[in-house]
Short mmCIF file of C-alpha atoms in Angstrom, two decimals:
data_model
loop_
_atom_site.label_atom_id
_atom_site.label_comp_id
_atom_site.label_asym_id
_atom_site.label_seq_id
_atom_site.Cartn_x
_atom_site.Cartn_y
_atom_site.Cartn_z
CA UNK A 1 -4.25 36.27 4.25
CA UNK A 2 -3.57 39.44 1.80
CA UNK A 3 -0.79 37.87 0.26
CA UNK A 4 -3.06 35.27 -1.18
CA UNK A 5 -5.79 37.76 -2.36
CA UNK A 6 -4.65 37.74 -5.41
CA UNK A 7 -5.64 34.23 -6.29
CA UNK A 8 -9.67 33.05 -6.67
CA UNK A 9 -11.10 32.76 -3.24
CA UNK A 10 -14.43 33.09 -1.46
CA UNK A 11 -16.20 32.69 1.71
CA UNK A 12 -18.91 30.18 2.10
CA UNK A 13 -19.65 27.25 4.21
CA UNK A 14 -20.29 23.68 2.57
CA UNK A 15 -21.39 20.20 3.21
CA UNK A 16 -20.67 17.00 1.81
CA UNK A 17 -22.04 13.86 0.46
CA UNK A 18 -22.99 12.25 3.39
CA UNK A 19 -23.81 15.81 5.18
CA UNK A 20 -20.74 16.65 6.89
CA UNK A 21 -20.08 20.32 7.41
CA UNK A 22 -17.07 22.53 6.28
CA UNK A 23 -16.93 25.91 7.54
CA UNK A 24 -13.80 27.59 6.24
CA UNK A 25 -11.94 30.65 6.93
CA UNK A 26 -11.48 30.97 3.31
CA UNK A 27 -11.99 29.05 -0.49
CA UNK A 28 -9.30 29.16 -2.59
CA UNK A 29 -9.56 28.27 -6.23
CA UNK A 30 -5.85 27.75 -7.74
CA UNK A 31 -5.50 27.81 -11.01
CA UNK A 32 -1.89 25.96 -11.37
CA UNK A 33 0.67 24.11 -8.81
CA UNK A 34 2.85 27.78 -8.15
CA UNK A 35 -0.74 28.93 -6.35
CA UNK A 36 -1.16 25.67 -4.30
CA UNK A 37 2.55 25.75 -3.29
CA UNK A 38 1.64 29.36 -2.21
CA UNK A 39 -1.22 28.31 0.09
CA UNK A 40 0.18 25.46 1.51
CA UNK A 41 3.68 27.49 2.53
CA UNK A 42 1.26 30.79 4.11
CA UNK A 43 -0.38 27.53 5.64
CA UNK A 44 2.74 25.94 7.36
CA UNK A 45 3.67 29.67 8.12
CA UNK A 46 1.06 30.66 10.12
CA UNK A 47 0.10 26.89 11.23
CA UNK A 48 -3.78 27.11 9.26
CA UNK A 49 -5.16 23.47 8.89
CA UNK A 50 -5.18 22.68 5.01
CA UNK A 51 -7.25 20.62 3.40
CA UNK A 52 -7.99 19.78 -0.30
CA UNK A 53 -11.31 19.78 -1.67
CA UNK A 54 -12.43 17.75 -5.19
CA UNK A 55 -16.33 17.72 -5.94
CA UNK A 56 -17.34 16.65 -2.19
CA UNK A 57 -18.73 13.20 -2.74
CA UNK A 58 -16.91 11.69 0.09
CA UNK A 59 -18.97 9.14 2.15
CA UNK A 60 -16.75 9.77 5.49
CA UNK A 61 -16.24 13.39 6.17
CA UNK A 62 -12.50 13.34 4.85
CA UNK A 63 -12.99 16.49 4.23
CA UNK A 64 -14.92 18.13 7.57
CA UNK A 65 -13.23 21.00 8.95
CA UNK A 66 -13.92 24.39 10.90
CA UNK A 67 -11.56 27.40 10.47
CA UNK A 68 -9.10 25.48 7.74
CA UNK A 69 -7.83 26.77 4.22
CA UNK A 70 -10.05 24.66 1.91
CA UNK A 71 -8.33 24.27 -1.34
CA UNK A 72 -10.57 23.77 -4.25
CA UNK A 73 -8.65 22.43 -6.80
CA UNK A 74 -11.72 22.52 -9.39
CA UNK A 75 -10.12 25.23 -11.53
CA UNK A 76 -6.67 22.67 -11.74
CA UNK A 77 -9.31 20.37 -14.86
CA UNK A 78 -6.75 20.07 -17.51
CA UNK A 79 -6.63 16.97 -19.71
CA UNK A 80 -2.19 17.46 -20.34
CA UNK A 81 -1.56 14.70 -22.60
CA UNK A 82 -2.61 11.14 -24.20
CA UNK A 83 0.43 9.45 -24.78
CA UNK A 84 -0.96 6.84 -27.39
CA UNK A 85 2.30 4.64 -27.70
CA UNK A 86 3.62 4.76 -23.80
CA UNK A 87 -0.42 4.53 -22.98
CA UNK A 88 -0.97 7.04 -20.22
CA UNK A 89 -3.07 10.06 -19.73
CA UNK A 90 -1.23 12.87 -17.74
CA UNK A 91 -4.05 15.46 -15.88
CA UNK A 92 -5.00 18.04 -13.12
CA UNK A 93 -6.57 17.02 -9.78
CA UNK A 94 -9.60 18.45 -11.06
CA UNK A 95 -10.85 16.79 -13.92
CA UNK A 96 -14.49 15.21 -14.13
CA UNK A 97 -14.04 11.25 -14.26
CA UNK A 98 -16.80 11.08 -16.94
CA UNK A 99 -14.48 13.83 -18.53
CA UNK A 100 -11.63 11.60 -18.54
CA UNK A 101 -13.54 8.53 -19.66
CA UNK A 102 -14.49 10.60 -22.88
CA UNK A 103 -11.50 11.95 -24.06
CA UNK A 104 -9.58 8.33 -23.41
CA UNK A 105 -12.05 7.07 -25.59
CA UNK A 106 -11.98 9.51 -28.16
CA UNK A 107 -8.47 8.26 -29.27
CA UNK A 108 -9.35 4.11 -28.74
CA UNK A 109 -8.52 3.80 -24.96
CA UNK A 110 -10.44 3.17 -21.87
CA UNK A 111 -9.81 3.43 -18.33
CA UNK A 112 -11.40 1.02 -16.45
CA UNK A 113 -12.00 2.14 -12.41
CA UNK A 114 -15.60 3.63 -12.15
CA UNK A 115 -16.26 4.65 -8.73
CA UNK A 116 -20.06 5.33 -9.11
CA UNK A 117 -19.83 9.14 -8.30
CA UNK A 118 -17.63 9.08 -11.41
CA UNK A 119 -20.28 11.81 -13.32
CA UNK A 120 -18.94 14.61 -10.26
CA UNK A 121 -16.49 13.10 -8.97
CA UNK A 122 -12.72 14.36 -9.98
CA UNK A 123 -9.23 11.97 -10.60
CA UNK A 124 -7.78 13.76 -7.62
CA UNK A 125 -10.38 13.07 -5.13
CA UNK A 126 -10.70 9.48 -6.51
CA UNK A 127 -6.68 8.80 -6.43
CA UNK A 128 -6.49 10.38 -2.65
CA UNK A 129 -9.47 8.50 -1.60
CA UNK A 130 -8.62 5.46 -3.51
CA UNK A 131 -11.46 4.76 -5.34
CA UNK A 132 -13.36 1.72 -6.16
CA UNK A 133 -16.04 0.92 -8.54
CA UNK A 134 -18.00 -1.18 -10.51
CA UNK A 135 -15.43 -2.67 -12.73
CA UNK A 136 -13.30 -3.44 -9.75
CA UNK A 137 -13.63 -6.95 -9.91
CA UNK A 138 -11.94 -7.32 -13.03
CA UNK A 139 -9.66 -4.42 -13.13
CA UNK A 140 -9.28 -3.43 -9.50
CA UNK A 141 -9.40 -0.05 -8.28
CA UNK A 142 -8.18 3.32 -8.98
CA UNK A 143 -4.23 2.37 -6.84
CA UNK A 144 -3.58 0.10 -10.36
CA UNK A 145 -3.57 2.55 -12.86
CA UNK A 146 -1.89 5.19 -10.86
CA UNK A 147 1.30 5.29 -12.64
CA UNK A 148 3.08 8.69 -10.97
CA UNK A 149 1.92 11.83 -9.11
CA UNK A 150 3.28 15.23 -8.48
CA UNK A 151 2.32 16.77 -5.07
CA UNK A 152 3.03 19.52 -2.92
CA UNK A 153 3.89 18.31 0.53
CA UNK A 154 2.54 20.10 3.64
CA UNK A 155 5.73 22.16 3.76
CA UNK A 156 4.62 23.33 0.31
CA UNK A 157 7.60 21.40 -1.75
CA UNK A 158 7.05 19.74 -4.80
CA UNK A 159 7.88 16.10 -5.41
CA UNK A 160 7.30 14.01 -8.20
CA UNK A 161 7.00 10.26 -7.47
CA UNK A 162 6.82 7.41 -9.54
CA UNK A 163 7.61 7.08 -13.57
CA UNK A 164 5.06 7.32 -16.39
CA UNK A 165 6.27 3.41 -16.74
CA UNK A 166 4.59 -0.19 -16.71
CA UNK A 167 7.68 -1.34 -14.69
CA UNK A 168 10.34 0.98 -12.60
CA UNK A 169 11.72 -0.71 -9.08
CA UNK A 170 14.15 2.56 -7.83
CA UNK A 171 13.57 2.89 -4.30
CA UNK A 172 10.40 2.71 -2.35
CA UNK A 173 6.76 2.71 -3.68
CA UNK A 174 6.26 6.31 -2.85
CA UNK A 175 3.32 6.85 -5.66
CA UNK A 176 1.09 4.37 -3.78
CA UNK A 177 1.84 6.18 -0.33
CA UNK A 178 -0.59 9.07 -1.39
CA UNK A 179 -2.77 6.96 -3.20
CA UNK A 180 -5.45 6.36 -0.97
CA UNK A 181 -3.81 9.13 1.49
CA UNK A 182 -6.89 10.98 1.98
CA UNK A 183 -4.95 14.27 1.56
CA UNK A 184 -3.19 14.23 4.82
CA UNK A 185 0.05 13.63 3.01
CA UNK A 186 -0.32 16.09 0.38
CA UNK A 187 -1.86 17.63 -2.39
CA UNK A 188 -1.87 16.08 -5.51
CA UNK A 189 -1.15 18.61 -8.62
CA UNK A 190 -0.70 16.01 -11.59
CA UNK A 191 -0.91 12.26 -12.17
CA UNK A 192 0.00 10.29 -15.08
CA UNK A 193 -2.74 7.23 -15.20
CA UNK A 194 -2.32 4.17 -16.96
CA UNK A 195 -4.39 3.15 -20.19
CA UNK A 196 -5.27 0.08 -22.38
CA UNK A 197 -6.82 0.16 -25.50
CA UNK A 198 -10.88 0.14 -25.97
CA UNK A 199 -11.57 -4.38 -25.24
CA UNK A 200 -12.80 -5.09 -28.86
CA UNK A 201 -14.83 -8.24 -27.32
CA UNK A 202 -18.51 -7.97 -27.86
CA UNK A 203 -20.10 -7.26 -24.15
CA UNK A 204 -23.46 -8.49 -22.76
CA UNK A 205 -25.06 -7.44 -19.30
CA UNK A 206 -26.96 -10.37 -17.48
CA UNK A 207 -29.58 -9.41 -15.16
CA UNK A 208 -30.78 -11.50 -12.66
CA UNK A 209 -34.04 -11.29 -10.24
CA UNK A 210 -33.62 -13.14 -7.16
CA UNK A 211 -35.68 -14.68 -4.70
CA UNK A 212 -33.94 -13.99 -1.57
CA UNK A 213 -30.98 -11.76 -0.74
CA UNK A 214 -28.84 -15.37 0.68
CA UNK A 215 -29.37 -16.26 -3.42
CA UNK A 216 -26.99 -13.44 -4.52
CA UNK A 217 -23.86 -15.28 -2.32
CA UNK A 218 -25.03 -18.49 -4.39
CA UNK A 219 -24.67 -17.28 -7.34
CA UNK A 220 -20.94 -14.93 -6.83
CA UNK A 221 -19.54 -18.33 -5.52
CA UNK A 222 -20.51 -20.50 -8.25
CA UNK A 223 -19.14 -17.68 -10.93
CA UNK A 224 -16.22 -18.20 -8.73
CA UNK A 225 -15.98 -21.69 -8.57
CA UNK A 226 -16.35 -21.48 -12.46
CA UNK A 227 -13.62 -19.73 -12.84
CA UNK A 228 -15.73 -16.75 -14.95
CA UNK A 229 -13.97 -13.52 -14.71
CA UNK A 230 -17.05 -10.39 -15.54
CA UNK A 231 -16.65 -7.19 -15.95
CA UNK A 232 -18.84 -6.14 -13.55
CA UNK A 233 -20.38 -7.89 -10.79
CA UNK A 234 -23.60 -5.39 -9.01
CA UNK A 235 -25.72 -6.80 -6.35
CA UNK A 236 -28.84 -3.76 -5.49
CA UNK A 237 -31.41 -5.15 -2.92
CA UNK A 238 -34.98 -5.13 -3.34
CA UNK A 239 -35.31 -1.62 -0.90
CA UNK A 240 -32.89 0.01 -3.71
CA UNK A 241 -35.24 -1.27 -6.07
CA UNK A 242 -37.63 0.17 -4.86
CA UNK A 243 -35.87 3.65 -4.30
CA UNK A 244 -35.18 3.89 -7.72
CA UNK A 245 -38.26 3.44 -9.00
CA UNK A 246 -39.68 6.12 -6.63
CA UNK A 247 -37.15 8.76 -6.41
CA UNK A 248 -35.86 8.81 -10.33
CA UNK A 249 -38.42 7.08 -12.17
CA UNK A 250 -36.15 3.84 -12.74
CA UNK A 251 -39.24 1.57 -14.07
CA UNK A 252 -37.83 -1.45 -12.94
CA UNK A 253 -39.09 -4.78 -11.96
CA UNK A 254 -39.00 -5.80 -8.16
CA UNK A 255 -38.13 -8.87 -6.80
CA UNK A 256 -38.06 -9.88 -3.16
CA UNK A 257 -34.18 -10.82 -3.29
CA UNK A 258 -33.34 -8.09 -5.29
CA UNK A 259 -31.18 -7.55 -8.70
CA UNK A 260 -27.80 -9.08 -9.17
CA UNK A 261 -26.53 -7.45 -12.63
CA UNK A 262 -23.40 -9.01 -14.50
CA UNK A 263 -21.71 -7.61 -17.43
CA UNK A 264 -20.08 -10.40 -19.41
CA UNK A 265 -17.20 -11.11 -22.22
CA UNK A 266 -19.52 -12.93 -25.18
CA UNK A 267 -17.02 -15.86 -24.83
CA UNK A 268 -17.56 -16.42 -21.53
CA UNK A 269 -22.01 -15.74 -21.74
CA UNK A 270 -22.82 -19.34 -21.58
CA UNK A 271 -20.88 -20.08 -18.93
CA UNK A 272 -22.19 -17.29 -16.79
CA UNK A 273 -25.91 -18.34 -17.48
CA UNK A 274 -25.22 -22.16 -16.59
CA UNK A 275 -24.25 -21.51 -13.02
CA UNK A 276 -26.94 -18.49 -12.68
CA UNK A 277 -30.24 -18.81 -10.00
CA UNK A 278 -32.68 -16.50 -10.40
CA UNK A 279 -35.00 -14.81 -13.34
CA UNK A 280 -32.04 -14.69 -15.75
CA UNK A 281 -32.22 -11.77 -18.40
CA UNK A 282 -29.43 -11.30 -20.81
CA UNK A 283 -29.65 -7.55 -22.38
CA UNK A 284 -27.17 -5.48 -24.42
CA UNK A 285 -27.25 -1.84 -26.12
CA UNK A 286 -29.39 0.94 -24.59
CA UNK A 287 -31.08 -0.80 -22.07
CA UNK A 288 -27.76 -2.32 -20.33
CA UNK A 289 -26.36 1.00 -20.58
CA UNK A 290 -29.46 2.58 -18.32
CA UNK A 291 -29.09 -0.61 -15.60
CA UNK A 292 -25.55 0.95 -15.81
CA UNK A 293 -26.12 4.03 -14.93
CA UNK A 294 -28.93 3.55 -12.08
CA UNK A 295 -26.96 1.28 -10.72
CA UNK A 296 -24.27 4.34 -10.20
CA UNK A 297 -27.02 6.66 -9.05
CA UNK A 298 -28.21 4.29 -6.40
CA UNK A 299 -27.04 5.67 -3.88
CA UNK A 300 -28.71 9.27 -4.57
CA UNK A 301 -31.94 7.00 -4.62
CA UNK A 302 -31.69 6.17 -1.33
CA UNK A 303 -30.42 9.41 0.00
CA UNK A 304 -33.50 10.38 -1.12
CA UNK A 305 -35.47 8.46 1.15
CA UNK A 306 -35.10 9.82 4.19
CA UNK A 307 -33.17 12.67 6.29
CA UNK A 308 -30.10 10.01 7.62
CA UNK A 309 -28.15 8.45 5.96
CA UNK A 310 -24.61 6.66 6.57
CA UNK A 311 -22.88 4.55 3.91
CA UNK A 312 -20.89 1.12 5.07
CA UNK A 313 -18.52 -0.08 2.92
CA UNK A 314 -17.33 -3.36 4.41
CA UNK A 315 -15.31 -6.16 2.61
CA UNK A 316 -15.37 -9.36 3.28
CA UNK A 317 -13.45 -12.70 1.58
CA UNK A 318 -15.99 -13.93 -1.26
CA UNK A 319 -16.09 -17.59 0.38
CA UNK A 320 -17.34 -15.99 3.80
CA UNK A 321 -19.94 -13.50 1.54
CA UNK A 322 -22.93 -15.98 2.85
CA UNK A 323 -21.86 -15.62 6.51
CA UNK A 324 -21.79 -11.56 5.94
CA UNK A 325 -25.12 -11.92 4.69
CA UNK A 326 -26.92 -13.66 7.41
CA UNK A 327 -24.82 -11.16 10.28
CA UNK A 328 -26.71 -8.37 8.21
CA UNK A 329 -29.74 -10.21 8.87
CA UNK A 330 -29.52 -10.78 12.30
CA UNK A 331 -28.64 -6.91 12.87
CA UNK A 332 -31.25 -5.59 10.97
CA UNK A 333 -33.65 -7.91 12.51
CA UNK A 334 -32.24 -6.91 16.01
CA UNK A 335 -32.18 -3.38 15.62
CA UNK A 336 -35.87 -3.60 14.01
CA UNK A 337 -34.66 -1.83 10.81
CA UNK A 338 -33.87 -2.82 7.19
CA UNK A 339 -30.42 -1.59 4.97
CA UNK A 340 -30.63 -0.17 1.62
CA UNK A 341 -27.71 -2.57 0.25
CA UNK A 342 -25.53 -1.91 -2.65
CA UNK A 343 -22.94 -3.88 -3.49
CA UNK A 344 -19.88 -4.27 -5.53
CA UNK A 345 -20.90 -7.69 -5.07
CA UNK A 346 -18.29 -9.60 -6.98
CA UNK A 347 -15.42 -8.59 -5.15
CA UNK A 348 -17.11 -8.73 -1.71
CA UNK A 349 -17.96 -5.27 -1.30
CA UNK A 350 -20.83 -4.24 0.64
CA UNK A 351 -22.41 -1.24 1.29
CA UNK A 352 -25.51 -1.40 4.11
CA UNK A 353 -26.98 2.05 3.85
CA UNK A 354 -28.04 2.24 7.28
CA UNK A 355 -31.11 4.69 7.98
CA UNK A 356 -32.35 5.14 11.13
CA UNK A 357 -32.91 8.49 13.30
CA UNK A 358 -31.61 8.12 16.13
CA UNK A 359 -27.72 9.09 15.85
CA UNK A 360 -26.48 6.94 18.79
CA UNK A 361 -28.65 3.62 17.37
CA UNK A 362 -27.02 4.57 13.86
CA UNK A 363 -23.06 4.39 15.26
CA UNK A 364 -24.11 0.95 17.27
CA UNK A 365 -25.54 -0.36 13.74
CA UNK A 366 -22.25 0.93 12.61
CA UNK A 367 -20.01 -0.72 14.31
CA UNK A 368 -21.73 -3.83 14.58
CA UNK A 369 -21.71 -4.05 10.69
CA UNK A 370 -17.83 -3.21 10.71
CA UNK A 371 -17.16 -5.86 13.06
CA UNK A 372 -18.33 -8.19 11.13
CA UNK A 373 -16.02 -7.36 8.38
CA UNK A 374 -13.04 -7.86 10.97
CA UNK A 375 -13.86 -10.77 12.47
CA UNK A 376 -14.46 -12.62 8.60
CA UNK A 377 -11.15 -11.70 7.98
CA UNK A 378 -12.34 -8.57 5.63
CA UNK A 379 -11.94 -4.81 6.04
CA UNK A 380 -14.05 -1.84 7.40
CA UNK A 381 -13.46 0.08 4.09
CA UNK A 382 -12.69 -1.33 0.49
CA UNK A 383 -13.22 2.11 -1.06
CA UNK A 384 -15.02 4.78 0.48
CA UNK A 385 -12.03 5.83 2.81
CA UNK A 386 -11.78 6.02 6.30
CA UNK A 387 -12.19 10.27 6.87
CA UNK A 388 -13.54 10.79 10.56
CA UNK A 389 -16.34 7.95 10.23
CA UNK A 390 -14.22 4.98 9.98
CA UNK A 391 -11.55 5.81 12.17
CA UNK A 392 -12.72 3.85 15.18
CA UNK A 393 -13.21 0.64 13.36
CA UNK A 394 -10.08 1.16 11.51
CA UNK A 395 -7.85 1.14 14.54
CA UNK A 396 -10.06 -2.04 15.65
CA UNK A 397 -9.09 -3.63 12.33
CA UNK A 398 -5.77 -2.96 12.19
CA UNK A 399 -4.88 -4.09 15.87
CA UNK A 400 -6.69 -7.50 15.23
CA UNK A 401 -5.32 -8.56 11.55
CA UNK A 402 -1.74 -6.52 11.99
CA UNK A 403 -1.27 -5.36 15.32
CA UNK A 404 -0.36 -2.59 16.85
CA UNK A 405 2.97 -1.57 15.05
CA UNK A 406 1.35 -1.19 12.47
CA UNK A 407 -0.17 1.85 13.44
CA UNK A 408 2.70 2.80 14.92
CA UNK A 409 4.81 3.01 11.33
CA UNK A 410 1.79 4.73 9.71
CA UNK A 411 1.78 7.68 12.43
CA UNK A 412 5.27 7.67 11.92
CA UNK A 413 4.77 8.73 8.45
CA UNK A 414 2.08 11.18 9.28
CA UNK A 415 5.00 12.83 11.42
CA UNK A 416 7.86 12.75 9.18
CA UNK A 417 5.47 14.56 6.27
CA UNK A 418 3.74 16.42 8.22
CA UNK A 419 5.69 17.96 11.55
CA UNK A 420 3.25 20.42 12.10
CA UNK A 421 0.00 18.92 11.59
CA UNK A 422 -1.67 21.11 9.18
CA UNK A 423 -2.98 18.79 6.36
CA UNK A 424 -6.30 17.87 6.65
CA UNK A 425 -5.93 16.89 10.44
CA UNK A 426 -7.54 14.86 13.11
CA UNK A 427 -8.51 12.63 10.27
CA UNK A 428 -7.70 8.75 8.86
CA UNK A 429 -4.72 7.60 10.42
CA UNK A 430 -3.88 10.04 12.91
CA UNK A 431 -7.69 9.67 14.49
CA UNK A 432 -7.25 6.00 14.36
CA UNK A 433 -4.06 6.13 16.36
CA UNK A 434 -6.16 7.93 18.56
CA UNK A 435 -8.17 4.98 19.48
CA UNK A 436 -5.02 2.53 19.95
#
């Protein structure tokens, strides 16, 4: 690799979120797109796995690897350009979310998907894992503001896809293709991401103690039924409670059912609180913005309580939410165990932290929990990604809702982009075609 010397490397094994291990031959640190092109084309050359590397807060292992190029694209954290009249923000792969959020709203604009790493995480890892977040329910996640990407392909050519533009129907959706890719397509340099202007609407956050977890379905169906749109919609059960009161000091109240939190549009408040069951709390300024922020640091809580620890991320349609529910009863009660839940609640988004020490036990728990996604008609990932973890349950899903085909056009993609198999393989699509 001498011919690559030149640009920041080192040597050093990592690990990820969730504990999955990366043990490079080598780190390198490109400063601009001419560098990645570089790596990728020694890469294809010499037939060296690639795969790209953001802040390492992926939940699935999409980033595992032994003896691979790891491309840290850290160095790539340039804010380009806020376009205040075409409103989009044009950046590098490896800018901080929370960076992002503050320069938008430096000059009046906001952008809305929060994934609830979004203090390390960076806009390339979020667009290529196709990110979630709080403020999904409203706004949907990270795929609806991506606007157009540049990316080096695993050749190492350079395409831009996709226009800077609210509307633009020439050819085929290619800017969505790597959204939510994974980075076994390629590796994104640049992406232009869409903007609105700061809401002006005064905004309240609603807490809400319940008495039972089955209280929290109640409640996300009747805000349904009432046809209230919030801005956020968090469900955290009484275990996370309890999590963050131990491991960071959180102070807050417990209830047995846990902590359903609701931010709300002022002209929509009483609404909300007529259709509301539980010990209703309506709070603004400082203290909503702390139940903000543990809410996006409860996972870490829970990581913190014990040596395991593998994330779910099942959705499910919001009219079958109270069905989930009581099939995460009946496994928890059958394996003898209890799950740390978070939940992006109001979209149907659960995540069942599961805990236990034995490894095989965990996977069973696993895959029980997926398949109950599948057979309500939901999906074994809404955000997290798919990586190594998911792969399994993904091939599951996709031969029951879509059938096999399916699977068959997206390997077929793989293929055509990648001919020799060098970006981030043995991953996401290519492992769940594995299991057809």
């Amino acid at each position: 690799m001498e011919e690559l010397l030149d640009i920041e490397h080192s040597k050093e094994e990592r690990e990820d979120f969730a504990g999955y291990k990366i043990s490079p031959k080598m780190i390198f640190f490109p400063k601009n797109e001419s560098e990645v092109v570089r790596i990728v084309k020694y890469a294809y050359t010499h037939n060296i796995p690639v795969v790209p590397w953001g802040s390492g807060s992926s939940l699935t292992g999409a980033t595992a690897c032994k003896d691979c190029i790891l491309v840290d694209l850290s160095k790539m954290d340039e804010i380009l350009e806020i376009n205040d009249v075409d409103w989009y923000v044009r950046v590098q792969p490896g800018v901080k979310l929370i960076d992002l959020y503050e320069a938008v709203e430096s000059k009046g604009f906001f952008f809305p998907p929060d994934p609830a790493s979004f203090f390390l995480c960076t806009v390339g890892g979020a667009i290529s894992e196709g990110s979630g977040g709080m403020r999904g329910v409203k706004y949907g996640p990270f795929r609806e503001w991506v606007l157009s990407l540049r990316v080096v392909l695993p050749t190492g050519e350079v395409v831009k896809v996709g226009e800077p533009l609210r509307k633009n129907r020439a050819g085929y959706d290619l800017t969505h293709l790597f959204v939510g890719s994974e980075g076994t397509l390629g590796i994104i340099t640049e992406a232009w991401l869409r903007i609105i202007p700061k809401p002006r609407k005064k905004i309240y956050t609603v807490k809400v103690l319940l008495p039972d977890f089955s209280t929290v379905a109640d409640n996300i169906i009747g805000i349904r039924k009432a046809r209230i749109l919030p801005e956020f919609s968090e469900y955290i059960d009484a275990d996370v409670i309890k999590a963050l009161n131990r491991n960071l000091n959180a102070g807050l109240e417990e209830s047995e059912g846990g902590m359903l939190l609701i931010s709300i549009e002022e002209d929509q408040l009483q609404d909300l609180l007529k259709v509301l069951k539980g010990k209703v709390e309506v709070l603004e300024g400082d203290e909503a913005e702390r139940l903000y922020s543990l809410r996006s640091q409860a996972a870490i809580a829970v990581k913190a309580e014990t040596r395991t620890f593998y994330a779910e991320d099942i959705v499910v349609p919001i009219s079958k939410l109270p069905e989930a529910i009581s099939k995460l009863n009946e496994i928890a009660k059958k394996h003898n165990t209890k799950f740390y839940i978070i939940s992006h609640i109001g979209d149907g988004n659960l995540h069942p932290n599961i805990v236990v020490d034995d490894e095989k036990e965990m996977e069973e728990i696993f895959n029980e929990i997926a398949k109950v996604a599948i057979d309500l008609g939901g999906s074994v990932t809404g955000e997290h990604g798919v990586g190594i973890q998911k792969a399994k349950m993904m091939s599951e899903q996709i031969k029951s809702h879509n059938g096999e085909k399916v699977l068959d056009l997206m390997m077929g993609i793989k293929r055509m982009l990648d001919p020799k198999d060098i970006l981030n393989p043995d991953k996401y699509v290519e492992l769940a075609y594995k299991f057809k």
